[in-house]
Amino acid sequence: MAPRCWRWWHWSAWRRTRPPPAGSTPSVWQQFSTQEQGPQICVVGSGPAGFYTTQHLLKHHPRAHVDIYEKQLVPFGLVRFGVAPDHPEVKNVINTFTQTARSDRCAFRGNVVVGRDVAVSELQAAYHAVVLSYGAEDHQALEIPGEELPGVFSARAFVGWYNGLPENRELAPDLSCDTAVILGQGNVALDVARILLTPPGHLEKTDITEAALGVLRQSRVKTVWIVGRRGPLQVAFTIKELREMIQLPGTRPMLDPADFLGLQDRIKELPRQRKRLTELLLRTATEKPGAEEAARQASAARTWGLRFFRSPQQVLPSPNGRRVAGIRLAVTRLEGVGEAARAAPTGDTEDLPCGLVLSSVGYKSRPIDPNVPFDPKLGVIPNMEGRVLGVPGLYCSGWVKRGPTGVIATTMTDSFLTGQMLLQDLKAGLLPSGPRPGYAAIEALLSSRGVQPVSFSDWEKLDAEEVSRGKGAGKPREKLLDPQEMLRLLGR
Amino acid sequence: MVLNALRKVLEDVQPDSVAVASGSDGACEGTLACSTCHLIFEEHIFEKLEAVTDEENDMLDLAYGLTDRSRLGCQIYLTKAMDNMTVRVPDAVADARQAVDASKNS
């Protein structure tokens, strides 16, 4: 307990700078006056952007305190809900995040929906600075007729389903057809193709949900087409993921050499990343496999292929109109070269029969609060190097700042940059001076609104439960899917 | 396998480098799933390193500031021959800014 004279100093200093908000009780200020005097910072979102921003702030300011708010009951964002179950090494970053969360200058506040349970303006009043790191939870729609038919899903929802995102647990995709079409040629498209085609036995020891594993075991999907509206030089996936597809057990690739005519000559001018990727595509499409690989391919029961210069025009219904039976694709040609080349229609179309359509054409952020500027065209919060335009004290990092592309390491570098800008502003006296109550003020608001925040040690209890449930099946964890069950386990 | 001695030096000399800030052995903890342990070696050291694999090259493709003497630190075993070598750590960010002079950890 702080000495009484120090508490009085804080109380009187606060009164000189600003009157306490109407309706606040003295106990709130007494609480805050015993807290350390460092800047109180609020981060919204507990995925890589939120955690790396927090890590930077804690490391570069010895007294800063950071509260991380999260709408889910559990932390880690896309590391938990986006990264594929067969890529566990990518999830190692969770160990670093856990260290950050366990710092005594950091507190995780889960089950709080900023924008609904608490307004950004209320956070700004309680903290010295607020960082928005809430990512991109919507998918880019196809905006074509037939998109609403049963059997059409966003890759986002499909990934959420096999990764245990509570809102996608009832997805129930029907995998009884023999052909699936994935629209889009990024790493998410390859993840979805790989999960559809991997022999289910290979997924048994991963953290894929038991429900999804059961559905995949019954799957009759034999062929997956991964369709892009541009050409081989514009594919958005990276070489590691392509290599995995090529080597996928029980499958063989179908690439049309005609799509690669003339590319051999252009490869040498390409920058390294694009060059190596295109070389691998070209080899796979045009070279005769060695004896061993040929035998492996001959015995493969499942196939995958890349289709280029095809843009989705309409999802075609079955005769009774009740589900998807195919997709009409517009044939395109390229205008321009390189990464900036655009697909233009030729007027021709092509129908591709299928029973499942997964659209993987990008994510989109949502505006979080009427008082936070948002650019609906770009789908980001307007900002300059992480400082939200026109709103001092408000920052952003990660996908909501730069758009929804890039891997964890990209987001990490970006988050450190935002953290750097915030601390620069703090040092330059551009942030509110004088003490701020931080969570002490927000806790009261949440409580009065019936919101039950979940702490990091609550998460650790749920974590232990998931790990324990996975043990019997040899899985790293069995994810909890029902928020009500999770709250019950926490005694709420 | 991490260059443990190198990590200690980096922590003292370049604590803001991505290689250190990303966490022990880099963000993916040495499993070839990221490029945060990207290091740049002197020519005479570089050419004696064990051959780079496709898998390491796949991750190097994504590294910022790649050079023709770049390797991923998590794949390099320290040897006696590396005594007194100089290793460069790439800038963490694209636009070189002056380091923020905020209070640092003691």
mmCIF file of N, CA and C in Angstrom, chain B residues 6-48:
data_model
loop_
_atom_site.group_PDB
_atom_site.id
_atom_site.type_symbol
_atom_site.label_atom_id
_atom_site.label_comp_id
_atom_site.label_asym_id
_atom_site.label_seq_id
_atom_site.Cartn_x
_atom_site.Cartn_y
_atom_site.Cartn_z
ATOM 1 N N LEU B 6 26.447 -16.157 -30.735
ATOM 2 C CA LEU B 6 26.118 -15.002 -31.562
ATOM 3 C C LEU B 6 24.908 -14.288 -30.997
ATOM 4 N N ARG B 7 23.936 -15.070 -30.541
ATOM 5 C CA ARG B 7 22.743 -14.466 -29.974
ATOM 6 C C ARG B 7 23.104 -13.600 -28.782
ATOM 7 N N LYS B 8 24.025 -14.056 -27.937
ATOM 8 C CA LYS B 8 24.411 -13.292 -26.754
ATOM 9 C C LYS B 8 25.023 -11.962 -27.180
ATOM 10 N N VAL B 9 25.896 -12.010 -28.197
ATOM 11 C CA VAL B 9 26.529 -10.788 -28.691
ATOM 12 C C VAL B 9 25.476 -9.836 -29.238
ATOM 13 N N LEU B 10 24.526 -10.378 -30.002
ATOM 14 C CA LEU B 10 23.480 -9.543 -30.586
ATOM 15 C C LEU B 10 22.658 -8.869 -29.503
ATOM 16 N N GLU B 11 22.362 -9.611 -28.469
ATOM 17 C CA GLU B 11 21.535 -9.048 -27.406
ATOM 18 C C GLU B 11 22.221 -7.865 -26.760
ATOM 19 N N ASP B 12 23.569 -7.916 -26.673
ATOM 20 C CA ASP B 12 24.301 -6.809 -26.066
ATOM 21 C C ASP B 12 24.470 -5.647 -27.038
ATOM 22 N N VAL B 13 24.691 -5.985 -28.317
ATOM 23 C CA VAL B 13 25.082 -4.946 -29.265
ATOM 24 C C VAL B 13 23.907 -4.425 -30.090
ATOM 25 N N GLN B 14 22.986 -5.316 -30.444
ATOM 26 C CA GLN B 14 21.910 -4.924 -31.354
ATOM 27 C C GLN B 14 20.577 -5.470 -30.855
ATOM 28 N N PRO B 15 20.187 -5.074 -29.658
ATOM 29 C CA PRO B 15 18.987 -5.690 -29.092
ATOM 30 C C PRO B 15 17.718 -5.389 -29.879
ATOM 31 N N ASP B 16 17.750 -4.349 -30.710
ATOM 32 C CA ASP B 16 16.562 -4.031 -31.484
ATOM 33 C C ASP B 16 16.471 -4.825 -32.771
ATOM 34 N N SER B 17 17.499 -5.630 -33.067
ATOM 35 C CA SER B 17 17.458 -6.347 -34.329
ATOM 36 C C SER B 17 16.301 -7.337 -34.311
ATOM 37 N N VAL B 18 15.747 -7.530 -35.482
ATOM 38 C CA VAL B 18 14.645 -8.480 -35.604
ATOM 39 C C VAL B 18 15.077 -9.853 -35.114
ATOM 40 N N ALA B 19 16.342 -10.182 -35.358
ATOM 41 C CA ALA B 19 16.835 -11.508 -34.966
ATOM 42 C C ALA B 19 16.686 -11.742 -33.472
ATOM 43 N N VAL B 20 16.855 -10.690 -32.690
ATOM 44 C CA VAL B 20 16.729 -10.850 -31.234
ATOM 45 C C VAL B 20 15.308 -10.604 -30.784
ATOM 46 N N ALA B 21 14.700 -9.522 -31.320
ATOM 47 C CA ALA B 21 13.367 -9.124 -30.861
ATOM 48 C C ALA B 21 12.320 -10.175 -31.172
ATOM 49 N N SER B 22 12.566 -11.006 -32.157
ATOM 50 C CA SER B 22 11.540 -11.963 -32.540
ATOM 51 C C SER B 22 11.453 -13.117 -31.562
ATOM 52 N N GLY B 23 12.425 -13.205 -30.648
ATOM 53 C CA GLY B 23 12.315 -14.285 -29.675
ATOM 54 C C GLY B 23 13.417 -15.299 -29.845
ATOM 55 N N SER B 24 13.498 -16.209 -28.925
ATOM 56 C CA SER B 24 14.570 -17.208 -28.922
ATOM 57 C C SER B 24 14.641 -17.953 -30.248
ATOM 58 N N ASP B 25 15.784 -17.957 -30.890
ATOM 59 C CA ASP B 25 15.991 -18.629 -32.177
ATOM 60 C C ASP B 25 15.094 -18.091 -33.271
ATOM 61 N N GLY B 26 14.607 -16.873 -33.131
ATOM 62 C CA GLY B 26 13.727 -16.373 -34.162
ATOM 63 C C GLY B 26 12.283 -16.716 -33.859
ATOM 64 N N ALA B 27 11.380 -16.078 -34.605
ATOM 65 C CA ALA B 27 9.951 -16.206 -34.317
ATOM 66 C C ALA B 27 9.484 -17.661 -34.353
ATOM 67 N N CYS B 28 10.034 -18.468 -35.269
ATOM 68 C CA CYS B 28 9.553 -19.843 -35.398
ATOM 69 C C CYS B 28 10.400 -20.816 -34.585
ATOM 70 N N GLU B 29 11.318 -20.290 -33.782
ATOM 71 C CA GLU B 29 12.175 -21.120 -32.914
ATOM 72 C C GLU B 29 12.983 -22.146 -33.695
ATOM 73 N N GLY B 30 13.555 -21.696 -34.818
ATOM 74 C CA GLY B 30 14.523 -22.519 -35.538
ATOM 75 C C GLY B 30 13.929 -23.635 -36.367
ATOM 76 N N THR B 31 12.676 -23.494 -36.826
ATOM 77 C CA THR B 31 12.045 -24.589 -37.567
ATOM 78 C C THR B 31 11.854 -24.273 -39.044
ATOM 79 N N LEU B 32 12.599 -23.277 -39.564
ATOM 80 C CA LEU B 32 12.499 -22.915 -40.984
ATOM 81 C C LEU B 32 11.076 -22.553 -41.381
ATOM 82 N N ALA B 33 10.435 -21.742 -40.540
ATOM 83 C CA ALA B 33 9.103 -21.256 -40.898
ATOM 84 C C ALA B 33 9.054 -19.733 -40.872
ATOM 85 N N CYS B 34 10.240 -19.077 -40.817
ATOM 86 C CA CYS B 34 10.266 -17.616 -40.879
ATOM 87 C C CYS B 34 11.649 -17.187 -41.339
ATOM 88 N N SER B 35 11.920 -15.894 -41.385
ATOM 89 C CA SER B 35 13.247 -15.445 -41.820
ATOM 90 C C SER B 35 13.811 -14.418 -40.849
ATOM 91 N N THR B 36 13.340 -14.462 -39.597
ATOM 92 C CA THR B 36 13.745 -13.401 -38.680
ATOM 93 C C THR B 36 15.168 -13.564 -38.172
ATOM 94 N N CYS B 37 15.801 -14.746 -38.354
ATOM 95 C CA CYS B 37 17.181 -14.911 -37.878
ATOM 96 C C CYS B 37 18.170 -14.661 -39.016
ATOM 97 N N HIS B 38 17.746 -13.956 -40.041
ATOM 98 C CA HIS B 38 18.576 -13.637 -41.209
ATOM 99 C C HIS B 38 19.854 -12.917 -40.792
ATOM 100 N N LEU B 39 21.010 -13.462 -41.208
ATOM 101 C CA LEU B 39 22.317 -12.879 -40.897
ATOM 102 C C LEU B 39 23.162 -12.808 -42.159
ATOM 103 N N ILE B 40 24.090 -11.863 -42.186
ATOM 104 C CA ILE B 40 24.951 -11.678 -43.359
ATOM 105 C C ILE B 40 26.401 -11.921 -42.953
ATOM 106 N N PHE B 41 27.058 -12.849 -43.641
ATOM 107 C CA PHE B 41 28.412 -13.270 -43.276
ATOM 108 C C PHE B 41 29.473 -12.664 -44.182
ATOM 109 N N GLU B 42 30.723 -12.688 -43.694
ATOM 110 C CA GLU B 42 31.851 -12.302 -44.554
ATOM 111 C C GLU B 42 32.050 -13.398 -45.596
ATOM 112 N N GLU B 43 32.594 -12.989 -46.755
ATOM 113 C CA GLU B 43 32.747 -13.920 -47.878
ATOM 114 C C GLU B 43 33.493 -15.191 -47.475
ATOM 115 N N HIS B 44 34.633 -15.043 -46.786
ATOM 116 C CA HIS B 44 35.471 -16.222 -46.500
ATOM 117 C C HIS B 44 34.802 -17.174 -45.513
ATOM 118 N N ILE B 45 33.924 -16.644 -44.701
ATOM 119 C CA ILE B 45 33.163 -17.508 -43.786
ATOM 120 C C ILE B 45 31.998 -18.143 -44.546
ATOM 121 N N PHE B 46 31.313 -17.325 -45.349
ATOM 122 C CA PHE B 46 30.111 -17.753 -46.054
ATOM 123 C C PHE B 46 30.371 -18.974 -46.926
ATOM 124 N N GLU B 47 31.517 -18.923 -47.673
ATOM 125 C CA GLU B 47 31.725 -20.020 -48.627
ATOM 126 C C GLU B 47 32.087 -21.336 -47.954
ATOM 127 N N LYS B 48 32.438 -21.274 -46.643
ATOM 128 C CA LYS B 48 32.784 -22.523 -45.945
ATOM 129 C C LYS B 48 31.589 -23.090 -45.183
#
